[in-house]
Short mmCIF file of C-alpha atoms in Angstrom, two decimals:
data_model
loop_
_atom_site.label_atom_id
_atom_site.label_comp_id
_atom_site.label_asym_id
_atom_site.label_seq_id
_atom_site.Cartn_x
_atom_site.Cartn_y
_atom_site.Cartn_z
CA MET A 1 36.53 24.51 17.09
CA TYR A 2 36.15 21.51 14.60
CA ALA A 3 34.33 17.96 15.91
CA THR A 4 35.65 14.45 14.70
CA SER A 5 32.46 12.66 15.10
CA PHE A 6 28.42 13.83 14.46
CA SER A 7 25.30 12.43 17.08
CA PRO A 8 21.80 13.54 15.98
CA HIS A 9 21.73 14.74 19.79
CA ILE A 10 23.03 18.33 19.67
CA LEU A 11 22.87 21.30 21.64
CA HIS A 12 22.99 25.63 20.34
CA LEU A 13 24.81 27.50 23.10
CA PRO A 14 25.73 31.42 22.29
CA VAL A 15 29.35 32.26 23.71
CA LYS A 16 30.48 35.50 23.80
CA LEU A 17 34.39 34.97 23.35
CA HIS A 18 36.39 38.88 24.22
CA SER A 19 39.67 39.07 22.61
CA THR A 20 42.35 42.27 22.90
CA THR A 21 41.50 42.69 18.70
CA THR A 22 38.11 41.86 17.61
CA SER A 23 34.86 40.95 19.73
CA SER A 24 32.23 38.28 18.34
CA SER A 25 29.72 36.10 18.87
CA HIS A 26 30.03 32.43 18.35
CA THR A 27 28.00 29.28 18.45
CA LEU A 28 29.34 26.58 21.07
CA ILE A 29 27.64 23.00 19.01
CA LEU A 30 27.39 20.89 21.88
CA PHE A 31 26.89 16.57 20.42
CA THR A 32 25.83 13.94 23.39
CA GLY A 33 27.53 11.41 21.65
CA TYR A 34 31.57 11.06 21.97
CA SER A 35 33.21 13.38 20.51
CA ARG A 36 36.79 15.46 20.70
CA PHE A 37 37.48 19.31 20.25
CA LYS A 38 40.33 21.02 18.75
CA SER A 39 40.19 24.41 21.17
CA PRO A 40 43.39 26.79 21.90
CA ALA A 41 41.62 28.27 24.59
CA CYS A 42 40.84 25.43 26.43
CA PRO A 43 42.33 21.90 25.04
CA LEU A 44 39.52 19.06 25.80
CA SER A 45 39.68 15.47 26.11
CA ASN A 46 36.23 13.19 26.57
CA ALA A 47 35.35 15.21 29.53
CA SER A 48 31.86 16.09 30.73
CA VAL A 49 29.95 18.48 28.89
CA PHE A 50 29.30 20.40 31.73
CA SER A 51 33.34 20.77 32.70
CA ARG A 52 33.84 21.52 28.87
CA VAL A 53 31.25 24.76 29.22
CA LYS A 54 32.70 25.74 32.41
CA CYS A 55 36.04 26.25 31.02
CA LEU A 56 35.32 27.75 28.22
CA ILE A 57 33.13 30.17 30.39
CA LYS A 58 36.15 30.97 32.79
CA SER A 59 38.71 31.62 29.63
CA THR A 60 36.09 33.86 28.28
CA GLU A 61 35.91 35.53 31.97
CA GLN A 62 39.86 36.27 31.58
CA ASN A 63 39.40 38.06 28.67
CA GLU A 64 37.00 40.32 29.68
CA GLN A 65 38.42 41.40 32.38
CA GLN A 66 42.06 42.04 30.48
CA ILE A 67 39.99 43.76 28.07
CA VAL A 68 37.23 46.03 30.87
CA ASN A 69 39.27 48.47 33.80
CA ASP A 70 38.42 50.86 35.34
CA ASP A 71 40.05 54.12 33.51
CA GLY A 72 40.68 51.91 30.13
CA ASP A 73 44.90 52.57 30.35
CA GLY A 74 46.42 51.03 28.22
CA VAL A 75 43.20 49.49 25.93
CA ASP A 76 42.46 50.70 22.76
CA PRO A 77 39.73 52.56 23.28
CA GLU A 78 37.89 51.07 20.06
CA VAL A 79 38.24 47.80 21.50
CA VAL A 80 36.38 48.87 25.14
CA ASP A 81 34.21 50.49 22.98
CA ARG A 82 32.84 47.67 21.99
CA SER A 83 32.94 44.92 24.35
CA GLU A 84 31.41 48.13 27.13
CA ARG A 85 28.07 47.28 24.06
CA LEU A 86 29.02 43.58 23.96
CA VAL A 87 27.50 43.85 28.33
CA THR A 88 25.21 47.22 27.24
CA ASP A 89 23.34 44.41 24.33
CA SER A 90 23.63 41.45 25.75
CA PRO A 91 21.24 38.88 23.16
CA THR A 92 21.71 36.29 26.12
CA LEU A 93 19.96 38.16 29.62
CA GLY A 94 17.36 40.87 27.15
CA ILE A 95 18.41 44.17 29.19
CA ARG A 96 20.06 47.03 27.85
CA GLU A 97 21.92 48.91 30.75
CA PRO A 98 21.30 52.44 30.29
CA ILE A 99 24.01 54.85 28.55
CA TYR A 100 24.36 58.10 29.68
CA GLU A 101 25.11 60.84 27.71
CA VAL A 102 26.99 63.46 30.01
CA VAL A 103 29.22 66.74 29.48
CA GLU A 104 32.71 66.22 31.14
CA VAL A 105 35.08 69.41 32.97
CA GLN A 106 37.96 68.68 34.23
CA SER A 107 39.78 70.64 36.86
CA ASN A 108 41.77 72.38 33.89
CA GLY A 109 39.05 73.34 31.88
CA MET A 110 38.98 71.08 28.96
CA VAL A 111 35.66 70.44 28.39
CA SER A 112 34.07 67.10 27.00
CA THR A 113 31.34 65.34 25.62
CA ARG A 114 31.27 61.45 26.00
CA LYS A 115 29.13 58.77 26.93
CA ILE A 116 28.87 56.43 29.45
CA ASN A 117 27.05 53.20 30.68
CA ARG A 118 25.96 52.17 34.21
CA ARG A 119 28.44 50.31 35.25
CA HIS A 120 31.58 51.67 34.07
CA LEU A 121 30.14 55.77 36.18
CA LEU A 122 29.89 53.47 39.65
CA LYS A 123 33.41 52.01 39.09
CA SER A 124 35.42 55.10 38.42
CA SER A 125 33.44 57.42 40.98
CA GLY A 126 33.54 54.62 43.34
CA LEU A 127 29.26 55.40 44.02
CA ARG A 128 26.71 52.19 44.65
CA PRO A 129 23.49 51.85 41.97
CA ARG A 130 21.08 53.39 44.43
CA ASP A 131 23.22 56.96 45.11
CA VAL A 132 23.26 57.23 41.21
CA ARG A 133 18.89 57.59 41.29
CA SER A 134 18.98 60.56 42.84
CA VAL A 135 21.10 62.56 38.99
CA ASP A 136 19.73 59.39 37.24
CA PRO A 137 17.70 62.08 34.11
CA SER A 138 15.28 58.90 33.64
CA LEU A 139 13.33 59.39 36.58
CA TRP A 140 13.69 62.76 37.11
CA LEU A 141 9.76 62.53 37.78
CA THR A 142 10.27 60.73 41.49
CA ASN A 143 13.17 62.73 41.88
CA SER A 144 12.48 65.94 41.18
CA MET A 145 13.44 67.68 45.28
CA PRO A 146 16.67 69.46 44.82
CA SER A 147 19.32 67.20 47.16
CA LEU A 148 23.03 67.11 48.24
CA LEU A 149 24.30 64.38 48.38
CA VAL A 150 28.03 63.41 50.02
CA ARG A 151 29.62 60.15 49.09
CA GLU A 152 33.61 58.90 50.22
CA HIS A 153 35.55 59.79 46.49
CA ALA A 154 32.28 62.48 45.19
CA ILE A 155 29.26 64.58 45.67
CA LEU A 156 25.75 64.13 43.56
CA LEU A 157 23.72 67.58 42.42
CA ASN A 158 20.36 67.34 41.90
CA LEU A 159 19.02 71.11 41.48
CA GLY A 160 16.23 70.99 39.06
CA THR A 161 17.30 70.83 35.75
CA LEU A 162 20.54 70.42 36.94
CA ARG A 163 22.15 67.09 37.82
CA ALA A 164 25.68 66.58 37.89
CA ILE A 165 28.26 63.75 39.93
CA ALA A 166 31.38 66.03 41.31
CA MET A 167 34.79 64.67 42.01
CA GLN A 168 38.41 65.72 42.81
CA GLU A 169 39.08 66.46 39.17
CA ARG A 170 36.32 66.18 36.94
CA VAL A 171 32.87 66.49 36.72
CA LEU A 172 30.19 64.48 34.87
CA ILE A 173 27.01 67.00 34.23
CA PHE A 174 24.03 65.17 33.01
CA ASN A 175 21.21 66.89 31.10
CA TYR A 176 23.77 69.70 30.04
CA ASN A 177 21.28 71.15 27.18
CA ARG A 178 18.43 72.29 29.73
CA LYS A 179 18.81 75.49 31.12
CA GLY A 180 20.28 74.17 34.53
CA GLY A 181 23.43 72.82 32.71
CA LYS A 182 24.18 75.38 30.54
CA ALA A 183 23.23 77.78 33.58
CA PHE A 184 25.89 75.66 35.53
CA ILE A 185 28.56 75.41 32.80
CA ASP A 186 28.41 79.22 32.57
CA ALA A 187 29.17 79.78 35.65
CA LEU A 188 31.87 77.21 36.26
CA LEU A 189 34.45 77.92 33.26
CA PRO A 190 35.27 81.15 34.68
CA ARG A 191 36.20 79.84 38.16
CA LEU A 192 38.56 77.12 36.41
CA ASN A 193 40.25 80.05 35.03
CA PRO A 194 43.34 81.25 36.71
CA LYS A 195 43.47 84.46 35.77
CA ASN A 196 39.80 84.95 37.65
CA VAL A 197 41.41 84.00 40.47
CA ILE A 198 41.89 87.43 42.40
CA GLY A 199 44.24 86.88 45.91
CA GLY A 200 43.90 84.48 48.35
CA PRO A 201 43.92 80.09 47.63
CA SER A 202 41.32 78.40 45.67
CA LEU A 203 38.75 76.46 46.36
CA PRO A 204 38.85 72.42 45.74
CA PHE A 205 37.54 71.35 42.65
CA GLU A 206 34.26 69.87 44.26
CA LEU A 207 33.37 73.12 46.43
CA GLU A 208 33.78 75.45 43.46
CA VAL A 209 31.46 72.91 41.52
CA VAL A 210 29.28 72.46 44.22
CA GLU A 211 29.17 76.63 44.50
CA ALA A 212 28.76 76.90 40.95
CA ALA A 213 26.08 74.60 41.03
CA LEU A 214 24.11 76.44 44.48
CA ASN A 215 25.09 80.24 42.41
CA SER A 216 23.18 78.85 38.98
CA ARG A 217 20.35 77.72 40.79
CA ILE A 218 20.04 80.72 42.90
CA GLN A 219 20.45 83.45 40.25
CA ARG A 220 18.48 81.91 38.01
CA LEU A 221 15.52 82.36 40.91
CA GLU A 222 16.16 85.65 41.97
CA GLN A 223 16.50 86.74 37.80
CA LYS A 224 13.07 85.43 37.54
CA LEU A 225 12.24 87.32 40.22
CA MET A 226 13.31 90.65 38.67
CA ASP A 227 10.97 90.28 35.71
CA LEU A 228 7.86 88.85 37.97
CA GLU A 229 8.25 92.22 40.76
CA PRO A 230 7.23 95.16 37.63
CA ARG A 231 4.86 92.92 36.22
CA VAL A 232 2.86 91.88 39.43
CA GLN A 233 3.80 95.53 40.42
CA ALA A 234 1.52 97.16 37.89
CA LEU A 235 -1.27 94.47 38.16
CA LEU A 236 -1.99 95.22 42.01
CA GLU A 237 -2.24 99.42 40.92
CA VAL A 238 -4.30 98.69 38.05
CA LEU A 239 -6.60 95.88 39.04
CA PRO A 240 -8.87 97.69 41.57
CA THR A 241 -9.72 100.22 38.71
CA ARG A 242 -9.78 97.88 35.45
CA LEU A 243 -11.08 94.07 36.34
CA THR A 244 -11.33 93.27 32.52
CA ALA A 245 -10.34 89.51 31.02
CA SER A 246 -7.12 90.10 29.68
CA VAL A 247 -5.81 91.66 33.35
CA LEU A 248 -7.41 88.97 35.65
CA GLU A 249 -6.03 86.36 33.42
CA GLU A 250 -3.08 87.95 33.73
CA LEU A 251 -2.68 88.14 37.40
CA ARG A 252 -3.87 84.35 36.98
CA ILE A 253 -0.39 84.16 35.17
CA SER A 254 2.12 85.54 37.90
CA LYS A 255 0.43 84.01 40.19
CA GLN A 256 1.63 80.31 39.14
CA THR A 257 3.97 81.62 38.23
CA LEU A 258 5.07 82.53 41.83
CA VAL A 259 3.53 80.09 43.75
CA GLU A 260 6.08 77.73 41.58
CA LEU A 261 9.09 79.97 42.20
CA ALA A 262 8.36 80.35 45.68
CA SER A 263 7.98 76.92 46.48
CA LYS A 264 11.57 76.03 44.06
CA ALA A 265 13.05 78.12 46.28
CA GLY A 266 11.51 76.88 49.90
CA SER A 267 12.77 73.73 48.58
CA LEU A 268 16.44 74.69 48.04
CA LYS A 269 16.14 77.08 51.18
CA GLN A 270 15.09 73.64 53.58
CA MET A 271 17.98 71.53 51.26
CA LEU A 272 20.63 74.43 53.05
CA LEU A 273 19.08 73.43 56.33
CA ASP A 274 19.70 69.94 56.78
CA ILE A 275 23.00 70.23 55.44
CA LEU A 276 23.66 72.77 57.87
CA GLU A 277 22.49 71.29 60.17
CA ASP A 278 24.25 68.07 59.13
CA PRO A 279 27.82 68.71 61.01
CA HIS A 280 28.53 65.04 58.85
CA GLU A 281 28.22 66.00 56.01
CA ILE A 282 30.06 68.86 55.87
CA ARG A 283 32.61 67.34 57.15
CA GLN A 284 32.66 64.71 54.93
CA ILE A 285 33.10 67.01 52.04
CA SER A 286 36.30 68.44 53.97
CA ILE A 287 38.02 65.40 54.36
CA MET A 288 37.11 64.70 50.44
CA GLY A 289 40.89 64.14 48.71
CA ARG A 290 42.65 63.80 52.10
CA ASN A 291 43.67 61.06 54.25
CA CYS A 292 41.16 61.15 56.72
CA THR A 293 38.93 59.30 58.41
CA LEU A 294 35.17 60.29 60.79
CA LYS A 295 34.22 58.06 63.67
CA LYS A 296 31.49 56.69 63.74
CA ASP A 297 29.88 57.64 67.41
CA ASN A 298 31.41 61.19 67.48
CA TYR A 299 32.11 62.21 63.25
CA ASP A 300 35.16 63.50 65.59
CA MET A 301 38.06 63.85 62.73
CA GLU A 302 41.11 61.61 62.36
CA CYS A 303 43.59 61.97 59.81
CA SER A 304 47.44 60.59 59.48
CA VAL A 305 49.00 63.91 59.05
CA PRO A 306 48.29 66.69 61.92
CA LEU A 307 48.79 69.64 59.05
CA GLU A 308 45.56 67.99 57.30
CA LYS A 309 43.44 67.73 59.71
CA GLN A 310 44.16 71.73 60.72
CA SER A 311 43.19 72.48 56.96
CA ALA A 312 40.56 70.54 56.97
CA GLU A 313 39.06 72.16 59.72
CA GLU A 314 39.24 75.64 58.88
CA GLU A 315 37.49 74.35 55.24
CA GLU A 316 34.95 73.29 57.70
CA GLU A 317 34.51 76.61 58.69
CA GLU A 318 34.73 78.01 55.10
CA ILE A 319 32.45 75.25 53.56
CA GLU A 320 30.08 75.85 56.30
CA MET A 321 30.35 80.74 55.44
CA LEU A 322 29.86 78.75 51.88
CA PHE A 323 26.24 77.80 52.40
CA GLU A 324 25.61 80.32 55.22
CA ASN A 325 25.35 82.72 52.40
CA TYR A 326 23.26 81.05 49.72
CA LEU A 327 20.87 80.28 52.27
CA GLN A 328 20.53 83.93 53.45
CA ARG A 329 20.68 84.87 49.21
CA CYS A 330 17.36 81.62 48.91
CA GLU A 331 15.85 83.57 51.92
CA SER A 332 15.84 86.26 50.81
CA CYS A 333 14.15 85.59 47.51
CA HIS A 334 11.66 82.96 49.13
CA GLY A 335 10.64 85.80 51.33
CA GLN A 336 9.88 87.99 48.13
CA ALA A 337 8.19 85.33 46.40
CA GLU A 338 5.96 85.24 49.75
CA ARG A 339 5.48 88.69 50.25
CA LEU A 340 4.57 88.99 46.66
CA LEU A 341 2.52 85.75 45.81
CA ASP A 342 0.33 87.32 50.18
CA SER A 343 -0.03 90.45 47.34
CA ALA A 344 -0.98 88.77 44.56
CA ARG A 345 -4.02 86.36 47.20
CA GLU A 346 -4.89 89.71 48.22
CA MET A 347 -6.16 91.31 45.20
CA GLU A 348 -7.74 88.15 44.19
CA ASP A 349 -9.65 88.19 47.06
CA SER A 350 -10.58 92.35 47.32
CA ILE A 351 -11.23 91.05 43.49
CA ALA A 352 -14.09 88.55 44.34
CA VAL A 353 -15.16 90.50 46.98
CA ASN A 354 -15.63 93.07 44.72
CA LEU A 355 -17.25 90.68 42.17
CA SER A 356 -19.65 89.05 45.29
CA SER A 357 -21.47 93.27 45.78
CA ARG A 358 -21.75 93.80 42.14
CA ARG A 359 -23.66 90.45 42.04
CA LEU A 360 -25.60 91.42 44.61
CA GLU A 361 -26.92 94.64 43.22
CA VAL A 362 -27.55 92.24 40.45
CA SER A 363 -29.49 90.48 41.72
CA ARG A 364 -31.41 93.33 43.90
CA LEU A 365 -32.23 94.66 41.27
CA GLU A 366 -33.40 91.57 39.22
CA LEU A 367 -35.77 90.52 42.22
CA LEU A 368 -37.33 94.42 42.34
CA LEU A 369 -37.93 93.88 38.66
CA GLN A 370 -39.53 90.87 39.12
CA VAL A 371 -41.40 92.22 42.46
CA GLY A 372 -42.75 95.06 39.76
CA THR A 373 -43.02 92.34 37.26
CA PHE A 374 -46.06 90.10 39.70
CA CYS A 375 -47.49 93.54 40.57
CA VAL A 376 -48.21 94.18 36.65
CA GLY A 377 -49.18 91.11 35.75
CA VAL A 378 -51.93 91.10 38.91
CA GLY A 379 -53.03 93.75 36.77
CA ALA A 380 -52.84 92.22 33.55
CA LEU A 381 -55.27 89.10 35.21
CA ILE A 382 -57.60 91.88 35.40
CA ALA A 383 -58.43 93.00 31.86
CA GLY A 384 -57.85 89.83 31.41
CA ILE A 385 -61.05 88.91 33.03
CA PHE A 386 -62.80 91.91 31.93
CA GLY A 387 -61.46 91.03 28.00
CA MET A 388 -63.92 88.28 27.94
CA ASN A 389 -66.92 88.29 25.87
CA LEU A 390 -69.14 88.04 28.57
CA LYS A 391 -72.18 89.94 29.57
CA SER A 392 -71.64 91.97 33.50
CA TYR A 393 -73.31 95.69 32.47
CA LEU A 394 -70.25 97.20 32.87
CA GLU A 395 -69.87 97.55 29.39
CA GLU A 396 -72.94 100.11 29.09
CA GLN A 397 -71.69 101.78 31.32
CA ALA A 398 -69.55 105.13 31.06
CA PHE A 399 -67.44 105.46 33.62
CA ALA A 400 -66.61 102.15 34.11
CA PHE A 401 -63.70 102.03 31.63
CA TRP A 402 -61.81 104.37 34.20
CA LEU A 403 -62.42 103.11 37.52
CA THR A 404 -61.23 100.17 36.58
CA THR A 405 -57.65 100.86 34.54
CA GLY A 406 -57.98 103.71 37.85
CA GLY A 407 -58.28 101.18 40.08
CA ILE A 408 -55.66 98.34 38.26
CA ILE A 409 -53.04 100.75 38.39
CA VAL A 410 -53.45 101.79 42.51
CA GLY A 411 -53.84 98.71 43.22
CA ALA A 412 -50.28 97.80 41.16
CA VAL A 413 -48.47 100.78 43.37
CA VAL A 414 -49.91 99.25 46.21
CA ALA A 415 -49.37 95.53 45.81
CA PHE A 416 -45.90 96.49 44.92
CA PHE A 417 -45.20 99.24 48.78
CA LEU A 418 -46.32 96.58 50.33
CA MET A 419 -44.11 93.76 48.90
CA TYR A 420 -41.15 95.60 48.75
CA THR A 421 -41.81 96.98 52.73
CA TYR A 422 -41.91 93.46 54.15
CA LEU A 423 -38.65 92.49 51.47
CA LYS A 424 -37.00 95.25 53.41
CA ALA A 425 -38.03 93.99 57.04
CA ARG A 426 -36.86 90.81 56.13
CA LYS A 427 -33.35 92.45 54.75
CA ILE A 428 -33.60 90.73 51.34
CA PHE A 429 -33.42 94.48 49.95
#
């Protein structure tokens, strides 16, 4: 831009200009006096300053719309990436848009790692910002409960360390480096290989993703339970006879692991029960990718082609059987974990009773010794009295020593038995 006249009052405005080849930031200098600008994007005359800024912003928005589209078709990917970085790192607003690093698995089995920002993710999946919260890796502390959300064009999965968005032709996997993500990828890729399909039509891609996710999650729980069960059984056999610090510590760790396992299995079981009790969720899964809609009052299907409605109804039954199968496996895992946990708690209670009994015996022994010490102390008191260097005329008698010693011993024994009888009558012994 070129100015023909200058004024002491100058206003600097940071403006972003986008083009199909380069992305840069410029500074628009507005003069409050009479100025003439030359700009190929927006010819200006001696109009007001605000109208000039409005015209420049309008042209900038048109260029931005030409650069960023839903799929990036017909546009250089490097240009799109640069434009997204411009919008992401906005110096004007000071807000950094989150960028997710995900693994994308397509329906043909191709796997790729990519980075995608929130805006592009929402556009490509048809989701709303509040939907992405359930799979956002940065919110793993607040969204720890498993969930399966069904939307019009996508299914959101949150199964602990596995967080993914399943669509008709692809699935985006967050936290793919964690155990849940790795197990899910290992379970999904063999399903997408046509050589591994044995008889019968294959499920739609989004159902393959859901089944692989549930299968990998429940298999991990079952494997952990199978590794933990022999250890708990061995502890239950050893503990009644061996009460050592190492054995008790191992019991504590095993019990803590069982509590965590039962909690995870119970949460997953509750999620599956909620889905099975809500026919709207299952029907919404069955009509994904079809020209069908659900009525809002009774959730009945309305399809433009009768054949599609029949296929959706058959798929609905298959989806329900699929969830029923994994619900039974989850209930079995949860029930076995609860039984082992109850056995560990019973053994812990038995150990507590045994330790209390031992502490009671030790306390009785301590009380018995205290009574004996008291009786002997009384005799020591008498001996101390005679130890004073005062004349009592008993020291001149030969039998006084033996008489006093015998009296102390007999008195101590009698006092001990009297106190023991009293304490036993009060059921202290």
